[in-house]
């Protein structure tokens, strides 16, 4: 109880409040309960005021997809479009797979099974991320001009992270063993800069064991 007394006193003192424990000397139980309740109410109001400004508005944040919204068609994961499942996520990560034609695609896993996304797009992602997905995959699968060999080599997953207003978007490319070669870092940066500029990313980051590279707009 002694430890709690000093903890309450220090916390309440820093907030300009009177610690409930300071009333323990009162003999009137009713007066003690009233003062404790008043102090607790003041503390609750103060803590509530600190967090309210950071809470997203209801029209920005929607509920996540429920099981009834998800259906499988072969290896395609279809998510029924609705106000509850579309355009609410501002951060998404996807595994990258390569098909027999060496084309890359973003996929997701469910219970260990890989599912391809309809048209390569994840509906719950916000509009900015969906546009970024299209742009990135189209560039990585180009067979002319820039072939983006260094960006593609050992690429295992990608993460898109956008601002709430969808004006800014970050891209992180994750690489599995053997990762990004030390001798190819400059080539990686050159290719990443093209992706950054064409897809209008604020920053493109590459991560592999022992190496972190990035370019920015």
mmCIF file of C-alpha atoms in Angstrom:
data_model
loop_
_atom_site.group_PDB
_atom_site.id
_atom_site.type_symbol
_atom_site.label_atom_id
_atom_site.label_comp_id
_atom_site.label_asym_id
_atom_site.label_seq_id
_atom_site.Cartn_x
_atom_site.Cartn_y
_atom_site.Cartn_z
ATOM 1 C CA UNK A 1 0.000 0.000 0.000
ATOM 2 C CA UNK A 2 2.953 2.313 0.745
ATOM 3 C CA UNK A 3 4.249 1.859 -2.822
ATOM 4 C CA UNK A 4 0.835 2.645 -4.305
ATOM 5 C CA UNK A 5 0.569 5.732 -2.078
ATOM 6 C CA UNK A 6 3.744 7.280 -3.452
ATOM 7 C CA UNK A 7 2.876 6.264 -7.043
ATOM 8 C CA UNK A 8 -0.562 7.889 -6.821
ATOM 9 C CA UNK A 9 0.905 10.987 -5.186
ATOM 10 C CA UNK A 10 3.565 11.421 -7.900
ATOM 11 C CA UNK A 11 1.167 10.860 -10.831
ATOM 12 C CA UNK A 12 -1.530 13.130 -9.482
ATOM 13 C CA UNK A 13 0.965 15.808 -8.481
ATOM 14 C CA UNK A 14 2.291 15.987 -12.041
ATOM 15 C CA UNK A 15 -1.282 16.452 -13.303
ATOM 16 C CA UNK A 16 -2.189 19.107 -10.754
ATOM 17 C CA UNK A 17 -4.582 16.741 -8.951
ATOM 18 C CA UNK A 18 -4.814 15.590 -5.357
ATOM 19 C CA UNK A 19 -4.015 11.915 -4.865
ATOM 20 C CA UNK A 20 -6.875 9.861 -3.418
ATOM 21 C CA UNK A 21 -4.510 8.336 -0.853
ATOM 22 C CA UNK A 22 -4.063 11.722 0.802
ATOM 23 C CA UNK A 23 -7.647 11.479 2.021
ATOM 24 C CA UNK A 24 -7.113 8.231 3.908
ATOM 25 C CA UNK A 25 -6.793 10.130 7.191
ATOM 26 C CA UNK A 26 -10.415 11.293 6.936
ATOM 27 C CA UNK A 27 -12.683 9.512 9.371
ATOM 28 C CA UNK A 28 -15.830 10.308 7.471
ATOM 29 C CA UNK A 29 -16.191 7.422 4.951
ATOM 30 C CA UNK A 30 -18.744 9.311 2.861
ATOM 31 C CA UNK A 31 -16.475 12.336 2.488
ATOM 32 C CA UNK A 32 -13.548 10.077 1.545
ATOM 33 C CA UNK A 33 -15.557 8.259 -1.151
ATOM 34 C CA UNK A 34 -16.808 11.560 -2.585
ATOM 35 C CA UNK A 35 -13.318 13.046 -2.850
ATOM 36 C CA UNK A 36 -11.862 9.869 -4.395
ATOM 37 C CA UNK A 37 -14.637 9.776 -7.004
ATOM 38 C CA UNK A 38 -14.105 13.453 -7.869
ATOM 39 C CA UNK A 39 -10.354 12.974 -8.281
ATOM 40 C CA UNK A 40 -10.819 9.859 -10.432
ATOM 41 C CA UNK A 41 -13.315 11.683 -12.662
ATOM 42 C CA UNK A 42 -10.862 14.555 -13.149
ATOM 43 C CA UNK A 43 -8.079 12.108 -14.006
ATOM 44 C CA UNK A 44 -10.289 10.274 -16.519
ATOM 45 C CA UNK A 45 -11.229 13.538 -18.228
ATOM 46 C CA UNK A 46 -7.598 14.615 -18.459
ATOM 47 C CA UNK A 47 -6.410 11.303 -19.954
ATOM 48 C CA UNK A 48 -9.337 11.281 -22.384
ATOM 49 C CA UNK A 49 -8.468 14.759 -23.646
ATOM 50 C CA UNK A 50 -4.928 13.604 -24.523
ATOM 51 C CA UNK A 51 -6.064 10.927 -26.946
ATOM 52 C CA UNK A 52 -9.119 12.394 -28.654
ATOM 53 C CA UNK A 53 -7.222 14.419 -31.281
ATOM 54 C CA UNK A 54 -5.480 11.293 -32.652
ATOM 55 C CA UNK A 55 -8.605 9.211 -33.194
ATOM 56 C CA UNK A 56 -9.478 8.802 -36.910
ATOM 57 C CA UNK A 57 -12.926 9.976 -37.915
ATOM 58 C CA UNK A 58 -15.528 7.214 -38.458
ATOM 59 C CA UNK A 59 -15.782 7.951 -42.180
ATOM 60 C CA UNK A 60 -12.052 7.231 -42.610
ATOM 61 C CA UNK A 61 -11.808 4.010 -40.622
ATOM 62 C CA UNK A 62 -14.105 1.125 -41.613
ATOM 63 C CA UNK A 63 -14.529 -2.342 -40.155
ATOM 64 C CA UNK A 64 -12.249 -5.108 -41.361
ATOM 65 C CA UNK A 65 -13.537 -7.886 -43.617
ATOM 66 C CA UNK A 66 -15.542 -10.603 -41.923
ATOM 67 C CA UNK A 67 -15.413 -14.281 -42.819
ATOM 68 C CA UNK A 68 -18.665 -13.966 -44.781
ATOM 69 C CA UNK A 69 -17.026 -11.359 -47.044
ATOM 70 C CA UNK A 70 -14.288 -13.764 -48.198
ATOM 71 C CA UNK A 71 -14.816 -16.437 -50.869
ATOM 72 C CA UNK A 72 -12.447 -18.758 -52.704
ATOM 73 C CA UNK A 73 -12.502 -19.520 -56.409
ATOM 74 C CA UNK A 74 -9.718 -22.007 -57.028
ATOM 75 C CA UNK A 75 -6.560 -20.216 -55.972
ATOM 76 C CA UNK A 76 -8.205 -16.782 -56.266
ATOM 77 C CA UNK A 77 -9.248 -15.064 -53.059
ATOM 78 C CA UNK A 78 -12.282 -12.897 -53.807
ATOM 79 C CA UNK A 79 -13.409 -10.291 -51.311
ATOM 80 C CA UNK A 80 -16.951 -9.064 -51.803
ATOM 81 C CA UNK A 81 -17.016 -5.309 -52.292
ATOM 82 C CA UNK A 82 -18.932 -3.467 -49.594
ATOM 83 C CA UNK A 83 -18.617 -0.421 -47.364
ATOM 84 C CA UNK A 84 -17.165 -2.728 -44.702
ATOM 85 C CA UNK A 85 -14.441 -4.304 -46.800
ATOM 86 C CA UNK A 86 -13.214 -1.736 -49.283
ATOM 87 C CA UNK A 87 -10.599 1.010 -49.113
ATOM 88 C CA UNK A 88 -9.910 1.213 -45.402
ATOM 89 C CA UNK A 89 -6.384 -0.161 -44.906
ATOM 90 C CA UNK A 90 -3.476 2.285 -44.990
ATOM 91 C CA UNK A 91 -0.785 -0.369 -44.478
ATOM 92 C CA UNK A 92 -0.602 -3.703 -46.300
ATOM 93 C CA UNK A 93 2.038 -6.406 -46.748
ATOM 94 C CA UNK A 94 2.036 -9.078 -49.450
ATOM 95 C CA UNK A 95 4.139 -12.052 -50.379
ATOM 96 C CA UNK A 96 5.723 -11.936 -53.833
ATOM 97 C CA UNK A 97 5.562 -15.020 -56.059
ATOM 98 C CA UNK A 98 6.797 -15.695 -59.581
ATOM 99 C CA UNK A 99 4.813 -17.662 -62.170
ATOM 100 C CA UNK A 100 6.096 -19.889 -64.973
ATOM 101 C CA UNK A 101 6.487 -16.845 -67.220
ATOM 102 C CA UNK A 102 8.656 -15.127 -64.602
ATOM 103 C CA UNK A 103 5.970 -12.556 -63.857
ATOM 104 C CA UNK A 104 5.780 -11.355 -60.268
ATOM 105 C CA UNK A 105 2.513 -11.003 -58.356
ATOM 106 C CA UNK A 106 1.350 -9.903 -54.905
ATOM 107 C CA UNK A 107 -0.430 -12.699 -53.035
ATOM 108 C CA UNK A 108 -1.723 -13.363 -49.547
ATOM 109 C CA UNK A 109 -1.731 -16.483 -47.384
ATOM 110 C CA UNK A 110 -4.627 -17.961 -45.506
ATOM 111 C CA UNK A 111 -4.051 -21.013 -43.319
ATOM 112 C CA UNK A 112 -0.798 -21.675 -45.148
ATOM 113 C CA UNK A 113 -2.382 -21.542 -48.617
ATOM 114 C CA UNK A 114 -1.353 -18.937 -51.188
ATOM 115 C CA UNK A 115 -4.195 -17.036 -52.853
ATOM 116 C CA UNK A 116 -3.820 -14.717 -55.830
ATOM 117 C CA UNK A 117 -5.639 -11.407 -55.641
ATOM 118 C CA UNK A 118 -8.377 -10.499 -58.137
ATOM 119 C CA UNK A 119 -6.665 -8.458 -60.856
ATOM 120 C CA UNK A 120 -3.659 -8.292 -58.546
ATOM 121 C CA UNK A 121 -5.406 -5.789 -56.277
ATOM 122 C CA UNK A 122 -6.345 -6.048 -52.593
ATOM 123 C CA UNK A 123 -9.788 -4.382 -52.222
ATOM 124 C CA UNK A 124 -9.478 -3.548 -48.490
ATOM 125 C CA UNK A 125 -6.437 -1.385 -49.272
ATOM 126 C CA UNK A 126 -7.114 2.291 -49.743
ATOM 127 C CA UNK A 127 -7.074 3.831 -53.220
ATOM 128 C CA UNK A 128 -3.486 5.078 -52.959
ATOM 129 C CA UNK A 129 -2.129 1.627 -52.119
ATOM 130 C CA UNK A 130 -4.172 -0.081 -54.843
ATOM 131 C CA UNK A 131 -2.743 2.325 -57.418
ATOM 132 C CA UNK A 132 0.749 1.728 -56.019
ATOM 133 C CA UNK A 133 0.294 -2.053 -56.316
ATOM 134 C CA UNK A 134 -0.654 -1.765 -59.991
ATOM 135 C CA UNK A 135 2.229 0.562 -60.753
ATOM 136 C CA UNK A 136 4.880 -1.507 -58.947
ATOM 137 C CA UNK A 137 3.931 -4.876 -60.422
ATOM 138 C CA UNK A 138 3.598 -3.436 -63.933
ATOM 139 C CA UNK A 139 7.097 -1.975 -63.716
ATOM 140 C CA UNK A 140 8.692 -5.110 -62.240
ATOM 141 C CA UNK A 141 7.185 -7.243 -65.022
ATOM 142 C CA UNK A 142 8.289 -5.000 -67.893
ATOM 143 C CA UNK A 143 10.382 -6.717 -70.538
ATOM 144 C CA UNK A 144 11.673 -3.581 -72.283
ATOM 145 C CA UNK A 145 13.455 -0.419 -71.256
ATOM 146 C CA UNK A 146 14.225 -0.990 -67.580
ATOM 147 C CA UNK A 147 14.061 -4.638 -66.545
ATOM 148 C CA UNK A 148 14.565 -4.011 -62.803
ATOM 149 C CA UNK A 149 16.725 -7.094 -62.349
ATOM 150 C CA UNK A 150 18.235 -5.928 -59.057
ATOM 151 C CA UNK A 151 14.856 -5.076 -57.543
ATOM 152 C CA UNK A 152 13.463 -8.463 -58.534
ATOM 153 C CA UNK A 153 16.351 -10.689 -57.401
ATOM 154 C CA UNK A 154 15.446 -12.540 -54.164
ATOM 155 C CA UNK A 155 12.407 -10.294 -53.569
ATOM 156 C CA UNK A 156 10.084 -12.132 -51.163
ATOM 157 C CA UNK A 157 7.534 -9.565 -49.957
ATOM 158 C CA UNK A 158 6.479 -5.921 -50.126
ATOM 159 C CA UNK A 159 4.881 -3.479 -47.708
ATOM 160 C CA UNK A 160 2.848 -0.416 -48.675
ATOM 161 C CA UNK A 161 2.290 2.274 -46.066
ATOM 162 C CA UNK A 162 0.202 5.361 -46.858
ATOM 163 C CA UNK A 163 -0.834 8.448 -44.918
ATOM 164 C CA UNK A 164 -4.434 8.785 -43.754
ATOM 165 C CA UNK A 165 -5.124 11.393 -46.416
ATOM 166 C CA UNK A 166 -3.574 9.049 -49.030
ATOM 167 C CA UNK A 167 -1.302 11.790 -50.356
ATOM 168 C CA UNK A 168 1.907 9.992 -49.406
ATOM 169 C CA UNK A 169 2.925 6.369 -49.773
ATOM 170 C CA UNK A 170 6.033 4.449 -48.712
ATOM 171 C CA UNK A 171 7.222 1.191 -50.255
ATOM 172 C CA UNK A 172 9.436 -1.378 -48.544
ATOM 173 C CA UNK A 173 10.918 -4.297 -50.499
ATOM 174 C CA UNK A 174 11.951 -7.304 -48.390
ATOM 175 C CA UNK A 175 14.598 -9.732 -49.639
ATOM 176 C CA UNK A 176 15.312 -13.304 -48.622
ATOM 177 C CA UNK A 177 18.701 -15.081 -48.711
ATOM 178 C CA UNK A 178 21.131 -14.328 -50.226
ATOM 179 C CA UNK A 179 19.538 -10.871 -50.199
ATOM 180 C CA UNK A 180 20.825 -7.754 -51.900
ATOM 181 C CA UNK A 181 24.381 -8.159 -53.114
ATOM 182 C CA UNK A 182 26.870 -5.614 -51.773
ATOM 183 C CA UNK A 183 28.273 -5.205 -55.279
ATOM 184 C CA UNK A 184 24.830 -4.329 -56.688
ATOM 185 C CA UNK A 185 23.727 -1.636 -54.227
ATOM 186 C CA UNK A 186 24.198 1.240 -56.653
ATOM 187 C CA UNK A 187 22.295 -0.577 -59.403
ATOM 188 C CA UNK A 188 19.526 -1.329 -56.908
ATOM 189 C CA UNK A 189 19.293 2.363 -56.037
ATOM 190 C CA UNK A 190 19.103 3.379 -59.691
ATOM 191 C CA UNK A 191 16.232 0.980 -60.340
ATOM 192 C CA UNK A 192 14.504 1.937 -57.091
ATOM 193 C CA UNK A 193 14.683 5.617 -58.013
ATOM 194 C CA UNK A 194 12.829 4.934 -61.263
ATOM 195 C CA UNK A 195 10.082 3.078 -59.356
ATOM 196 C CA UNK A 196 9.966 5.852 -56.754
ATOM 197 C CA UNK A 197 9.517 8.526 -59.412
ATOM 198 C CA UNK A 198 7.094 6.680 -61.685
ATOM 199 C CA UNK A 199 4.845 5.401 -58.884
ATOM 200 C CA UNK A 200 5.191 8.627 -56.883
ATOM 201 C CA UNK A 201 6.410 7.019 -53.673
ATOM 202 C CA UNK A 202 7.806 9.277 -50.972
ATOM 203 C CA UNK A 203 10.462 6.651 -50.287
ATOM 204 C CA UNK A 204 11.441 3.192 -51.502
ATOM 205 C CA UNK A 205 13.367 1.061 -49.015
ATOM 206 C CA UNK A 206 15.128 -2.245 -49.576
ATOM 207 C CA UNK A 207 15.786 -4.573 -46.638
ATOM 208 C CA UNK A 208 17.816 -7.748 -46.461
ATOM 209 C CA UNK A 209 20.061 -9.264 -43.804
ATOM 210 C CA UNK A 210 22.784 -6.757 -42.988
ATOM 211 C CA UNK A 211 21.699 -4.256 -45.653
ATOM 212 C CA UNK A 212 19.201 -1.394 -45.755
ATOM 213 C CA UNK A 213 19.001 0.840 -48.806
ATOM 214 C CA UNK A 214 16.590 3.612 -49.705
ATOM 215 C CA UNK A 215 15.859 6.321 -52.237
ATOM 216 C CA UNK A 216 13.369 9.167 -51.953
ATOM 217 C CA UNK A 217 11.449 11.562 -54.159
#
